[in-house]
Every structure is written in C-alpha cells, then in structure tokens.
Coordinates of C-alpha atoms in Angstrom, one line a residue:
X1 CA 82.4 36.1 -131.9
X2 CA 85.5 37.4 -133.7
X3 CA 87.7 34.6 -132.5
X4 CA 85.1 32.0 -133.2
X5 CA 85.1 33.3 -137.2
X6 CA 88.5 33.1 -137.0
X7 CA 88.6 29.1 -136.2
X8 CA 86.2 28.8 -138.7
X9 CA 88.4 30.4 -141.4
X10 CA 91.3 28.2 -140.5
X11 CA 89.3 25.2 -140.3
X12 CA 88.0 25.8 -144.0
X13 CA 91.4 27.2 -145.2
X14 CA 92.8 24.0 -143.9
X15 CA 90.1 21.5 -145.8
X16 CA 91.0 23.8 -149.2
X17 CA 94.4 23.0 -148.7
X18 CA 93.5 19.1 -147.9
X19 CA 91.3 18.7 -151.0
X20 CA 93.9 20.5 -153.4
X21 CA 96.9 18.7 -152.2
X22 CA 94.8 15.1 -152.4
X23 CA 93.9 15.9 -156.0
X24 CA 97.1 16.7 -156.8
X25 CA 98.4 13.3 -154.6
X26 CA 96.5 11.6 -156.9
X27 CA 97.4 12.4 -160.3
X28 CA 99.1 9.3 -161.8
X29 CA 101.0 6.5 -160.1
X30 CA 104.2 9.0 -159.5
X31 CA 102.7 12.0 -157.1
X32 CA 104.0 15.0 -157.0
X33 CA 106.9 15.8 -154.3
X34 CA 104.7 18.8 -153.7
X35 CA 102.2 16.4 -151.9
X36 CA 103.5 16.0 -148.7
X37 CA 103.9 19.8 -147.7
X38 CA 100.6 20.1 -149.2
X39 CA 99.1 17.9 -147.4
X40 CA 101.2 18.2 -144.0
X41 CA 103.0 21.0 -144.2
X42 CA 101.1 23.6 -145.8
X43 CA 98.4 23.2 -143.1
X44 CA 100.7 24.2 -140.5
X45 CA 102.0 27.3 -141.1
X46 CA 98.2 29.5 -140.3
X47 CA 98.1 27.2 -137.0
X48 CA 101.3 27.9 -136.1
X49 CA 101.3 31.8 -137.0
X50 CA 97.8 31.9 -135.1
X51 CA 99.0 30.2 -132.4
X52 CA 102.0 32.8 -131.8
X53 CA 100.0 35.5 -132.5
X54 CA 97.7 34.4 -129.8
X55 CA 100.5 33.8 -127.0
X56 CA 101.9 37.3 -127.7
X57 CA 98.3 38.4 -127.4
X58 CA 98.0 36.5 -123.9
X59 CA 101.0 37.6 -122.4
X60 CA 100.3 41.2 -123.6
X61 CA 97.2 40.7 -121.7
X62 CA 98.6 39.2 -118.2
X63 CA 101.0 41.8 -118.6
X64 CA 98.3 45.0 -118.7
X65 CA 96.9 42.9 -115.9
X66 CA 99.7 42.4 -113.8
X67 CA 101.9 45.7 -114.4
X68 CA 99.1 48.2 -115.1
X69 CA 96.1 49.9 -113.8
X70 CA 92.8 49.2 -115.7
X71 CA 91.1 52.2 -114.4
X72 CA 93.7 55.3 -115.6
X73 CA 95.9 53.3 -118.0
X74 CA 99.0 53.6 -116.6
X75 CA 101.7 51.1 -114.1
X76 CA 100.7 49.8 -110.7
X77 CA 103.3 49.7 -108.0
X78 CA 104.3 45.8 -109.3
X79 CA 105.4 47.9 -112.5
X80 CA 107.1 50.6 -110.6
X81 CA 109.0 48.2 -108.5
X82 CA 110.1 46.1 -111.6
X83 CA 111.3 49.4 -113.2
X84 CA 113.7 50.3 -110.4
X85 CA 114.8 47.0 -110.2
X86 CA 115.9 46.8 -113.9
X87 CA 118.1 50.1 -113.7
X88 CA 121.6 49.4 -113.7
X89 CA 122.7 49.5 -109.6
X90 CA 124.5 53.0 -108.6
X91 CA 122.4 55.0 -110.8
X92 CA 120.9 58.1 -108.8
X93 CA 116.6 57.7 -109.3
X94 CA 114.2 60.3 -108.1
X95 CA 110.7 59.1 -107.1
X96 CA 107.7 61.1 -106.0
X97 CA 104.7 59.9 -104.6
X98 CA 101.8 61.8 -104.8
X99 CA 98.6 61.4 -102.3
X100 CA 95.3 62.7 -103.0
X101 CA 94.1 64.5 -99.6
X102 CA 90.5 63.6 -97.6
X103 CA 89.7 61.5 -101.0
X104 CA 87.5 58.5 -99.3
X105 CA 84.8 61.3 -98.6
X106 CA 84.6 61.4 -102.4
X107 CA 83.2 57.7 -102.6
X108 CA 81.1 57.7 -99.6
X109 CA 79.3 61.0 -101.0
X110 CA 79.7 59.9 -105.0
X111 CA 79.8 56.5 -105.2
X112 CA 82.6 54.0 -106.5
X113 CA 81.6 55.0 -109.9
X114 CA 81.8 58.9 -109.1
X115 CA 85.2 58.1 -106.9
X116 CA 86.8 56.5 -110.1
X117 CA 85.7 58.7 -112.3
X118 CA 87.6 61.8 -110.3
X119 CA 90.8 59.0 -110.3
X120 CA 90.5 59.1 -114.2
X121 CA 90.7 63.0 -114.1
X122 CA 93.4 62.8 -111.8
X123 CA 95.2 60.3 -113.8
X124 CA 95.0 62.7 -116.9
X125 CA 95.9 65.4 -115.3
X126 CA 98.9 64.3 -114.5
X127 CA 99.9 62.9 -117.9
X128 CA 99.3 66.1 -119.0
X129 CA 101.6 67.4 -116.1
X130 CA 104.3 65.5 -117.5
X131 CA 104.2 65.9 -120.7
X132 CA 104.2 69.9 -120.1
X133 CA 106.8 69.1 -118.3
X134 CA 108.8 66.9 -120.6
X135 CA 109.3 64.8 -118.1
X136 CA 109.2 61.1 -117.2
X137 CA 110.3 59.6 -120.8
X138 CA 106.8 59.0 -123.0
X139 CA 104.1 60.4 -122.3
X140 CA 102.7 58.3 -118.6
X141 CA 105.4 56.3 -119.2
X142 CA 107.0 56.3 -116.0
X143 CA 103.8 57.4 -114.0
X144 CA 102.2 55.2 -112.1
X145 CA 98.7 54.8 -109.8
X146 CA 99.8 52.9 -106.2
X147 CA 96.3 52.1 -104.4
X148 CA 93.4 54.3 -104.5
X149 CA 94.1 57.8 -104.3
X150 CA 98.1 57.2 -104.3
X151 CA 100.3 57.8 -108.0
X152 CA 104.2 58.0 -108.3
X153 CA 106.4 59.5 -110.7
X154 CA 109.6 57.9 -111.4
X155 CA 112.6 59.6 -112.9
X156 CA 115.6 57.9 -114.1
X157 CA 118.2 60.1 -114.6
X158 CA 117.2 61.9 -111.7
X159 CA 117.7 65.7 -111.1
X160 CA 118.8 67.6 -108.3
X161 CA 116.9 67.3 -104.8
X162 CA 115.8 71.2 -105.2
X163 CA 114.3 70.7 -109.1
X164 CA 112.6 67.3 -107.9
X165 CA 111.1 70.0 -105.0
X166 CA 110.2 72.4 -107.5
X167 CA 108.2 70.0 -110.0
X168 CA 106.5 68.3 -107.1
X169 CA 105.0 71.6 -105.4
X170 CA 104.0 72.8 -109.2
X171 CA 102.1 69.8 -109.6
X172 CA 100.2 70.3 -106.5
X173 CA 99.6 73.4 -107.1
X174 CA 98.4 72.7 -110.5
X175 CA 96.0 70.1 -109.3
X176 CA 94.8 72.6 -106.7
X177 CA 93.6 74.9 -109.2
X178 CA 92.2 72.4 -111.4
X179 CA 88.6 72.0 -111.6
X180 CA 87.5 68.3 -111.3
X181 CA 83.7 66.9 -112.0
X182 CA 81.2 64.1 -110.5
X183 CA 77.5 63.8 -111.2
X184 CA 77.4 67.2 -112.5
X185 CA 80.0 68.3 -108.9
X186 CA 82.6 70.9 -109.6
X187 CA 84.8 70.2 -106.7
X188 CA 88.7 71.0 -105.8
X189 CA 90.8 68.8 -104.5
X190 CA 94.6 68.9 -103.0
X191 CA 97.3 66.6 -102.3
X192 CA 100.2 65.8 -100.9
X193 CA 103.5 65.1 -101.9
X194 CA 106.7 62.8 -100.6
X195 CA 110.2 63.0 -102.2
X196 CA 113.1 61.1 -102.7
X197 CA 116.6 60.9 -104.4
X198 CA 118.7 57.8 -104.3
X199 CA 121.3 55.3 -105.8
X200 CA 120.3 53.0 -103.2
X201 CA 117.1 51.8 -105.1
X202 CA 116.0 49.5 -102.3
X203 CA 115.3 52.6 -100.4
X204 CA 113.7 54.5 -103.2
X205 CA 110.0 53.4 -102.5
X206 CA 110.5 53.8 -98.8
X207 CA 111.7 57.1 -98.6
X208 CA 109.5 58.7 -101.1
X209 CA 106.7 56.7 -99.1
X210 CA 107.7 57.9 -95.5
X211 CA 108.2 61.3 -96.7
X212 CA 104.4 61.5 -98.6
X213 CA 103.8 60.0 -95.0
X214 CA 105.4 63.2 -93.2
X215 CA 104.0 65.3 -95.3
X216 CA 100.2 64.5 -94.6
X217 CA 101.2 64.4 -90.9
X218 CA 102.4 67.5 -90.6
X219 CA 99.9 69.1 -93.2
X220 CA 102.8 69.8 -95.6
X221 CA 102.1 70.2 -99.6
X222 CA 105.4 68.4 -100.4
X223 CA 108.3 67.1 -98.4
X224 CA 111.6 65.3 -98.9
X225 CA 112.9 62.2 -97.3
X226 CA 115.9 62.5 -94.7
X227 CA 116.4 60.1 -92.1
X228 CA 114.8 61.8 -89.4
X229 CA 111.5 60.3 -91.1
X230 CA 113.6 56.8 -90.2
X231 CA 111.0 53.8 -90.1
X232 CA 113.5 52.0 -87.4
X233 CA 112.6 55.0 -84.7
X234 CA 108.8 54.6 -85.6
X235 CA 108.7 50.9 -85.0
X236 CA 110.7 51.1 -81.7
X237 CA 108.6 54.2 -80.5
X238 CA 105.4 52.1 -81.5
X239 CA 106.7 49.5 -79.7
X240 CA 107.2 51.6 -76.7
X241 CA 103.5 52.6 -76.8
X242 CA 102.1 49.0 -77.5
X243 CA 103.3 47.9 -74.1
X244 CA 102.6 50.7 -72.2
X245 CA 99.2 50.5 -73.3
X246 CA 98.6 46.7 -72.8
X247 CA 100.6 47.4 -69.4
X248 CA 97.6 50.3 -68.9
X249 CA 94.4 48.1 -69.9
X250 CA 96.0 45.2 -67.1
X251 CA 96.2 47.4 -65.1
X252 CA 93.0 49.4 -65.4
X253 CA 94.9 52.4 -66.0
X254 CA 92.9 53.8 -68.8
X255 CA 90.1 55.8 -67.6
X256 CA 87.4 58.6 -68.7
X257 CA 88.0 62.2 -68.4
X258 CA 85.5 64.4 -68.7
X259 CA 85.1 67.5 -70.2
X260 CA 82.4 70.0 -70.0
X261 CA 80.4 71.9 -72.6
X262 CA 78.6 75.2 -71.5
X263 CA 75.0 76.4 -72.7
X264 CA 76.3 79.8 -74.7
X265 CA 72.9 81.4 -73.5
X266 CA 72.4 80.1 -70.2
X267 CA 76.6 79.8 -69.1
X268 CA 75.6 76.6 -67.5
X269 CA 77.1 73.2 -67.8
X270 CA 74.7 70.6 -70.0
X271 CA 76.6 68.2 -71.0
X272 CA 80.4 66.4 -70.9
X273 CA 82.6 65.0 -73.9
X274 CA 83.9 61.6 -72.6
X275 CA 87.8 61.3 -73.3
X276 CA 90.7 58.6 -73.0
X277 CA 93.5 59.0 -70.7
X278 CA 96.2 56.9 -70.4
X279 CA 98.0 57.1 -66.4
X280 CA 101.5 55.8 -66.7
X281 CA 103.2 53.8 -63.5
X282 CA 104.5 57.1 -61.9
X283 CA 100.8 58.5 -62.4
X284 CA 101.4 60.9 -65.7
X285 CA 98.2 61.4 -67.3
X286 CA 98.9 60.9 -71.0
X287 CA 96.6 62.0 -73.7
X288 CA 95.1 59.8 -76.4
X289 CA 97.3 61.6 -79.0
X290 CA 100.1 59.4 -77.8
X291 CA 98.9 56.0 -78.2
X292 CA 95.6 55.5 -79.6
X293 CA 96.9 55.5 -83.2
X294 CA 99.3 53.1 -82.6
X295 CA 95.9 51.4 -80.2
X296 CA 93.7 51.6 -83.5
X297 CA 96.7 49.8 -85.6
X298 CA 96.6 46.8 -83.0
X299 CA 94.2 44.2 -81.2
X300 CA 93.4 46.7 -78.3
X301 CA 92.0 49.4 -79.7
X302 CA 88.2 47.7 -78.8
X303 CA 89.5 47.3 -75.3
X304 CA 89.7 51.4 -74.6
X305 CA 86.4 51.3 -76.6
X306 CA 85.2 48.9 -74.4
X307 CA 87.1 50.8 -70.8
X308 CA 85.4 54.5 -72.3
X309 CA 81.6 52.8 -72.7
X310 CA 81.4 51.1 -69.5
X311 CA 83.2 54.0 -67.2
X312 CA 81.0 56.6 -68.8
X313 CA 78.3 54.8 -68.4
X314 CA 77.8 54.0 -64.9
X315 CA 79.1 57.2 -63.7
X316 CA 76.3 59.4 -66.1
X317 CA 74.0 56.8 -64.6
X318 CA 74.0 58.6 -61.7
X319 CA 74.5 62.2 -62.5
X320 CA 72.5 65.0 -63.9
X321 CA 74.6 65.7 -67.1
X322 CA 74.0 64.6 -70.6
X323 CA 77.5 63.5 -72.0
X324 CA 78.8 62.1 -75.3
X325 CA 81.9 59.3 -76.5
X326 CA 83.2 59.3 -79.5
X327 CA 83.3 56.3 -81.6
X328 CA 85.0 56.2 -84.7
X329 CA 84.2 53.9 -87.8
X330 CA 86.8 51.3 -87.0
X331 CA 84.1 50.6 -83.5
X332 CA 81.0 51.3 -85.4
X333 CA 81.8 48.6 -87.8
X334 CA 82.6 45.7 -85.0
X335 CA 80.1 43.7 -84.1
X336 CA 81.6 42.8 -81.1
X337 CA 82.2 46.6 -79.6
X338 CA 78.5 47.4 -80.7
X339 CA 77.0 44.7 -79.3
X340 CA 78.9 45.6 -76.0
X341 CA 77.8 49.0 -76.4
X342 CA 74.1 48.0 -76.7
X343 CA 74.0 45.8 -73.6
X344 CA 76.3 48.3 -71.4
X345 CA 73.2 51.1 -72.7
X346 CA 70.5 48.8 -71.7
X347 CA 72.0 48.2 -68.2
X348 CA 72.5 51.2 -67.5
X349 CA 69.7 53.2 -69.1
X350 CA 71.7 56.3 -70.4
X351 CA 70.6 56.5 -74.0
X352 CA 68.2 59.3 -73.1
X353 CA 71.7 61.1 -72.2
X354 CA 73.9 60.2 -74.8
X355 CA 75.3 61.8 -77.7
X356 CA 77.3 59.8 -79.9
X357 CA 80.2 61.6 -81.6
X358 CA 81.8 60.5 -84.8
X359 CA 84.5 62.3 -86.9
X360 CA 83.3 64.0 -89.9
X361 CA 87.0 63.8 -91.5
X362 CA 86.7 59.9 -91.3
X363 CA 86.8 57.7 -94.4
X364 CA 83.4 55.7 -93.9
X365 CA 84.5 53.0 -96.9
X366 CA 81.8 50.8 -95.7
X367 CA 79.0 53.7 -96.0
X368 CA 75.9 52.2 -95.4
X369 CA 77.3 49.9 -92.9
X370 CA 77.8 52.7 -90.1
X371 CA 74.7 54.5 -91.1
X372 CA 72.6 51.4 -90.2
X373 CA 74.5 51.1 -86.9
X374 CA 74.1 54.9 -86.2
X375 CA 70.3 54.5 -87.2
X376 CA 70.1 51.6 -84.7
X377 CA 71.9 53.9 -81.8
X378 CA 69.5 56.7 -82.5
X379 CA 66.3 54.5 -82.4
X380 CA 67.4 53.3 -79.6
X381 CA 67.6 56.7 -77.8
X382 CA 71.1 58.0 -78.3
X383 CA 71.7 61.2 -80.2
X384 CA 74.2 61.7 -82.8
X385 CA 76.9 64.2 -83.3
X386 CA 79.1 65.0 -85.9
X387 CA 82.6 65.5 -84.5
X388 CA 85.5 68.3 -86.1
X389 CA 82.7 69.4 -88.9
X390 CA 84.5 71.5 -91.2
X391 CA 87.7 69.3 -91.1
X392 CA 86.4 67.0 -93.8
X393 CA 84.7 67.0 -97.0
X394 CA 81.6 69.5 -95.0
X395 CA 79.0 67.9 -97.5
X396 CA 75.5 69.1 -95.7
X397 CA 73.7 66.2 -97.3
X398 CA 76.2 63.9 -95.6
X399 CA 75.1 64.9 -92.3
X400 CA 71.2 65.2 -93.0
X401 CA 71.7 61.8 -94.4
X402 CA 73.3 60.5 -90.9
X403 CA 70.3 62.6 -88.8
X404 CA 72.9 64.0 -86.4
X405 CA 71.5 66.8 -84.0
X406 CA 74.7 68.4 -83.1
X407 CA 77.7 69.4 -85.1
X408 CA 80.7 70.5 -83.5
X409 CA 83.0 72.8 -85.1
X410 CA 86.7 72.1 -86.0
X411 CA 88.5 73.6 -83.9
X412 CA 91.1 74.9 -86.3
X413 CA 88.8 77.1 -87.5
X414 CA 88.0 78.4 -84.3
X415 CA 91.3 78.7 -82.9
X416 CA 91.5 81.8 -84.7
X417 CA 88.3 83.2 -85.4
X418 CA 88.9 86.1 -83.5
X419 CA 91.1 87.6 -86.3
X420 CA 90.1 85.3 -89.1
X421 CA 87.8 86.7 -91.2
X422 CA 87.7 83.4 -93.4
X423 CA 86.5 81.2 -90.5
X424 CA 84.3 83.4 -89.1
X425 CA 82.3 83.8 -92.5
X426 CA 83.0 79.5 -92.6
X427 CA 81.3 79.2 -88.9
X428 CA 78.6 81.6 -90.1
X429 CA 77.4 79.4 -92.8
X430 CA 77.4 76.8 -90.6
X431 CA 75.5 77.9 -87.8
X432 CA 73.0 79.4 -90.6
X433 CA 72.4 75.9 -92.1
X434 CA 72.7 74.4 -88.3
X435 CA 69.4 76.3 -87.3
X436 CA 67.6 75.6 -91.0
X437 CA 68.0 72.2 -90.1
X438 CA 66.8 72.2 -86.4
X439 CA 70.8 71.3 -85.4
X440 CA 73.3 72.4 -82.3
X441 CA 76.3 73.6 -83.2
X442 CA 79.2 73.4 -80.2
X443 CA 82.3 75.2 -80.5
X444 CA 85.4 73.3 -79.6
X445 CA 89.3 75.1 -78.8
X446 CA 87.1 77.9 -77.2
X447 CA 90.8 79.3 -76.1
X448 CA 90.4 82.8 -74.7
X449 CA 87.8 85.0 -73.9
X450 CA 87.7 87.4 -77.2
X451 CA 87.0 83.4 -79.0
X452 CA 84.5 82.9 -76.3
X453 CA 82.7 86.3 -77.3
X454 CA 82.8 85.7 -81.2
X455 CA 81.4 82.8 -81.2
X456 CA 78.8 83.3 -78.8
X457 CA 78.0 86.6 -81.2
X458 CA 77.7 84.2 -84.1
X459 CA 75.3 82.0 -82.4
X460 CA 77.0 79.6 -81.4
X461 CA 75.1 77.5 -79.0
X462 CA 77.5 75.3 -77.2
X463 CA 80.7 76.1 -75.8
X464 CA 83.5 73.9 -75.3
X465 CA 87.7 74.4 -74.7
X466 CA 90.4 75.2 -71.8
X467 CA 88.7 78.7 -71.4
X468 CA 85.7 77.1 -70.4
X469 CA 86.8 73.9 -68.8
X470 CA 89.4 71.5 -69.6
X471 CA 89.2 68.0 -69.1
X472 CA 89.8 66.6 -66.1
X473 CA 88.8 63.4 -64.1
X474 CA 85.7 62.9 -62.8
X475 CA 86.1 63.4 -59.3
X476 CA 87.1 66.9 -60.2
X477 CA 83.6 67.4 -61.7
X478 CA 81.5 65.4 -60.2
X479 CA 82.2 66.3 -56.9
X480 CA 81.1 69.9 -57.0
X481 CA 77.3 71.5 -56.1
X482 CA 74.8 71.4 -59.5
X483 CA 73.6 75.4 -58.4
X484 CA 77.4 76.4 -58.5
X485 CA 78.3 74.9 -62.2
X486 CA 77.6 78.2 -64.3
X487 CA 80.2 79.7 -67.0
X488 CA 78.6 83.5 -65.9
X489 CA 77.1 84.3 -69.0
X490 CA 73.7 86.6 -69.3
X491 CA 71.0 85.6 -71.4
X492 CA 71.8 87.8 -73.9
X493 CA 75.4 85.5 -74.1
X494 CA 77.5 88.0 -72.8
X495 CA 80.4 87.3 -70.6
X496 CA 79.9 89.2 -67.6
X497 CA 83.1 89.7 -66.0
X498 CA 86.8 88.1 -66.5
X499 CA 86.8 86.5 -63.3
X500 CA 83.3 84.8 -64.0
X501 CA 84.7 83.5 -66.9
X502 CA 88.0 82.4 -65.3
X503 CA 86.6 80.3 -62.4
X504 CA 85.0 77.5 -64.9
X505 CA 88.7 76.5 -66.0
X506 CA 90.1 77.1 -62.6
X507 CA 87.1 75.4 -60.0
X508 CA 87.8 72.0 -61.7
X509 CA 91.7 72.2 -60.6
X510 CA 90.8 73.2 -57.0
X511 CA 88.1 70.9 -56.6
X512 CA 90.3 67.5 -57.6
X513 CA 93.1 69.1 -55.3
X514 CA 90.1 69.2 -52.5
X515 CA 89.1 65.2 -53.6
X516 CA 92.1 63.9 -53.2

C-alpha cells in the first residue's frame, strides 16, 4: 500500500512539473531556456533518486536473505564463510561452534513454533554472552546461527587457545544455568562446544566443526581441534567398514544374537533382545558399534534391517520366547523396510511375540510419521517399547502418546545405581510412573549382583545385562531345556545364592561350546 502511494506521488509530482514547465514553454514566441529541464529534466531527478533508493533497498534485502538468519537476526554460515574469507591471509582467527545437545526432542514435543521460539532465546542469550563479554566486535556482529540448533562465534584477532577455552566453557555453562521457556515449559538445556585457532582460514570451519563433532562423541562440554580429530583417518576408517560390511551382507555374515531378559520376580527367561553382529572372514564377531553408523550413513543400512527381521523371525517362530528388534526412525520411515517387515510378520505369525524397540534419544523430525507406523505395528499385534528411556528428553507424555508397554532404562543410569543416589531416585520415578500407567520397566547394563539386587528392590520388573546373560548366538540359547532357563530368583526377587546367579551368564558359553 505504501509503495503504491508512493508511485502515485511521483506520478502527480511529475504532471505538476509538466503543466508548469508547458505554461512557462509557452509564454511568447522566445521560451524560456528553463523549459527544457523543466519539462525533461526536472522530471528525472525523483525517478532517478527513487529508483536508487529502491536498488539499495533490494540488495539490502537479498543480502539479509542470503547472509543472515530470519529467525534470530544474526549471519548464517554463507556469512561466516564470507567473513573469513575477506580477512587478510596469515592472520590467526579463532572460531567456536556451539551445538545445542538432544534439541530435536524439543520440536517433536513443542512444535516448530515452540522449537524456534527456544532458538530465539538461544540466539539472545548469546548476544548477551558476548556483549558481557566484549567480545566479537558489535554487539552479534560476528555471531552466527549454522543450521538448526548449530551457532558460531568468530573472532578476528584471535586470542590464545587457553582464553578461547575459557570463554567457550563459560558460555556453556552459562547457558546451562539459564532458564529457557515454551508453551508455558521451563526447561534447561546444554550444549556442546568445538574449538579452533588458525591462520590457515581454509581449515578454520573444519576444525572448529570436527572438534564440536568430538566433543558430542565423547560427551565433552568443549573441546579443541588437534589433528588427531583428522577427517582423512575418518574417511579411510569409514571406508574400511563400508566394505567389510557389504563383504558381510554377500556373504550372509550378518546375523542375530540374542540376548535374554529375566522376569525380576520369577528369575525366568521371558523374552530376548534381537541384536546385529557382524562375523569377519577369520570369524571375529564384531558388535554393531563398529559399523552400523557408518551402515546408517550408506545404502545398506535397510539390508541389516532387512537380515535382523527375517532371522528373528523364523527362529521365534518356532520357540517359546517373546523377543524384541529394535528399529530406529531412519527404518520406521522407509516404506520399503516396513513393508518388508509387515509381510515377513504375516508369514511368520510372530506379532503376538514381538516387542518393537525404538530409541527414546532419537530425533523423530518427521513426528507423526513414525507414530502412524508404530500405531500400524501395534494394531497389528506387535508391542512397543521405548529403548535407553532416560537418555533423551524423558517427556512422559511422549511415551503415552506413542502407547509403548515397556520402557527400558538407560543403562548409564543403572551402571551405577548401586552407589548413585541420583539414579536410583531417577529409576524410582520411573518405575512409579511405569506402574501408574500399566507399563514394564526392564533394566539394561544389569552388571553385577549388588545392581541386580537394587533394582530388583526398586521394582524393577525385567532384568537384562552380562550378569544375567550376555548375548550370544542362537544356538547357544536355543539349544538348552525350557525347565532349566531360570536366573534363581525367589518370588520375593531375591537372589538366592551367587552361584545361581552366576550360571545364567556362564550356561550360555558352555552350551554354544557343546553346539558346536
């Protein structure tokens, strides 16, 4: 409307200046020489000025668009890249990048509109950072936000590697004991924190990048770049694992093992988790931890899906055991695995047996997507389990939503729960709201016997770890008498002796020695 009253001005300004300069054109037989600009000229000089002022406008608005973030105001990575390009070459830059931990959970509990409304807090809070901090010229002037949860700082006369260290671990501290709101939500967050120092300004982004990388990894608050974190190694050990495992799926040398989980009242074996193993040429067995993030990067990862189902499948087909495989969001979310799953559950009729586990730490960014496949799996028989519950975001409307009937506690917090006070008051709650709720809790890293004992005493009511059985192929299971399969627990939960206890994680050994 504004721009619209402004054409209309200029269009009237411009007939003004028409009529004046005809009448004075036409006074006498010698016009004035004032005519011509008048009538020419004069008209001009708005268009022109309005046309400039409207390029500078444009290219003041492809600029915000192209340099800078809409929804916090400040650079994008195009704009931090052009500013360490236009520093003058040998000049030593420090660049942090700072990532927001576990922050998809926020969007797939909140919302889009409650996710980017906790970005704009954190976008604040970090001006404010800086500007306490007199650092990073103006105010936001070199701060930047990367992708979603992702923001850099950018310092051009960079200081030392140890004061770059220090500001780093104050701002996530700071941001850890800020109180951020959605829809009414106080919640905390952390973050993490990767650190570089260069003259080499093509390496800046990459080292600061790798090392936010290393520091998530390894659950570190901030970490500097050195070239141990070098991307070279990573790409050849990826590599390395990419043909070993398309070697392994030619081969048919990925394969279920099985481990069991024990009824905490009974001591008897219910059911077995379904897990991927990788056996090398030389017959190593080699854990998922190994390869199936580099799988889940590449075109195979839906093939081990695939292996796991079908494996699982027909052997629970014919044994007494209800059992569970986990399927993360990436397998939920292709048609192609799910429909594969379906006709593998029809042909084998299992679904009355199966628990489907998915991990509760898991960015679902296509929410109602995987709850409509997950209501589909349940309808169709299958029960659902949330996987490492406690590791994640732990909202208890999250899981109602998803109608899971188990929940199986993170390990970390019982791998320690027989001093930790913390986690045992943690696992408390949970089992509390577990039973409210009409939901089994299992206990995975069950590690030792006082762990076994605690979290039977908390009622717990499934048990699962190397202390009660650790996996192993299914031979080694499968193979044994159903009477003899009992943990040697009373009804009460008690553990009845130490060698009871001992001969569920040493039969299964024995046993595959015996089968083979």
């Amino acid at each position: 409307m504004n721009q619209q009253l402004l054409y209309a001005g200029m269009l009237l300004y411009i007939a003004v200046v028409l009529i004046v300069g005809y009448m004075v054109a036409g006074r006498g037989e010698n016009p004035s020489f004032l005519a011509p600009f008048l009538l020419f000229v004069l008209p001009l000089l708005p268009l022109s000025y309005l046309y400039f002022r409207g390029t500078k406008k444009r290219e003041k608005e492809l600029f915000e668009i192209f340099y800078g973030d809409r929804l916090t105001g400040l650079g994008n990575r195009r704009k931090l890249l052009k500013d360490i390009e236009s520093t003058p070459k040998e000049q030593a830059l420090g660049l942090v990048i700072f990532d927001v931990d576990s922050f998809g959970e926020i969007n797939d509990l909140f919302g889009i509109h409650g996710g980017d409304g906790v970005i704009r807090q954190i976008g604040n809070f970090l001006k404010e950072f800086v500007g306490r901090e007199g650092i990073g010229g103006k105010e936001g002037e070199y701060l930047y936000r990367l992708s979603g949860d992702e923001f850099a700082l950018l310092f051009l006369q960079a200081p030392s590697e140890d004061e770059l260290l220090r500001i780093s671990a104050k701002a996530v501290l700071e941001l850890s004991q800020r109180r951020f709101f959605v829809k009414s939500n106080d919640i905390r967050l952390t973050m993490s924190a990767g650190v570089a120092r260069s003259s080499k300004h093509q390496e800046l982004y990459f080292g600061a990048n790798s090392a936010k990388n290393y520091a998530k990894k390894e659950r570190l608050e901030v970490a500097l770049y050195d070239e141990r974190m070098n991307h070279k190694e990573a790409y050849k050990k990826n590599l390395f694992w990419l043909k070993k495992l398309k070697e392994s799926i030619l081969h048919h040398r990925i394969i279920p093992y099985y481990q069991p989980i024990v009824n905490s009242k009974t001591g008897k074996i219910e059911k077995f988790e379904t897990l991927a193993r990788m056996i090398d040429e030389i017959g190593a067995v080699i854990p998922p931890s190994q390869f199936l993030e580099v799988a889940k990067k590449s075109k195979l990862y839906p093939e081990i899906t695939k292996t796991i189902i079908e494996e699982s499948f027909k052997t629970f087909a014919k044994e007494p055991f209800l059992f569970s495989i986990n399927l993360s969001i990436k397998d939920l979310l292709n048609q192609k695995t799910m429909d594969f799953f379906f006709d593998q559950l029809k042909h084998y009729g299992v679904a009355s047996k199966l628990s489907v586990e998915i991990v509760e730490s898991e960015s679902i960014h296509d929410y109602e997507g995987a709850r409509r496949v997950l209501e589909e799996i349940r309808q169709a028989g299958c029960n659902i389990s949330i996987d490492d519950f406690g590791s994640g975001y732990s909202n208890f409307g999250y899981i109602l939503k998803l109608n899971a009937k188990f929940l199986k506690i993170d390990g970390s917090l019982i791998k320690e729960i027989a001093q930790d006070e913390k986690s045992q008051s943690i696992v408390k709650a949970i089992v509390y709201f577990a039973k409210e709720t009409g939901l089994f809790t299992v206990a995975e890293f069950v590690h030792s016997k006082e762990v076994l004992e605690k979290v039977v005493g908390l009622g717990v009511d499934y048990l699962q770890g190397y202390y009660v059985g650790e996996p192993l192929d299914g031979r080694a299971y499968f193979g044994r008498p159903k009477e003899n399969q009992s943990l040697g627990l009373s009804s009460q939960g008690r553990a009845l002796d130490w060698q009871a206890l001992m001969l569920s994680s040493s039969w299964g050994m024995v046993q595959l020695e015996q089968s083979l």
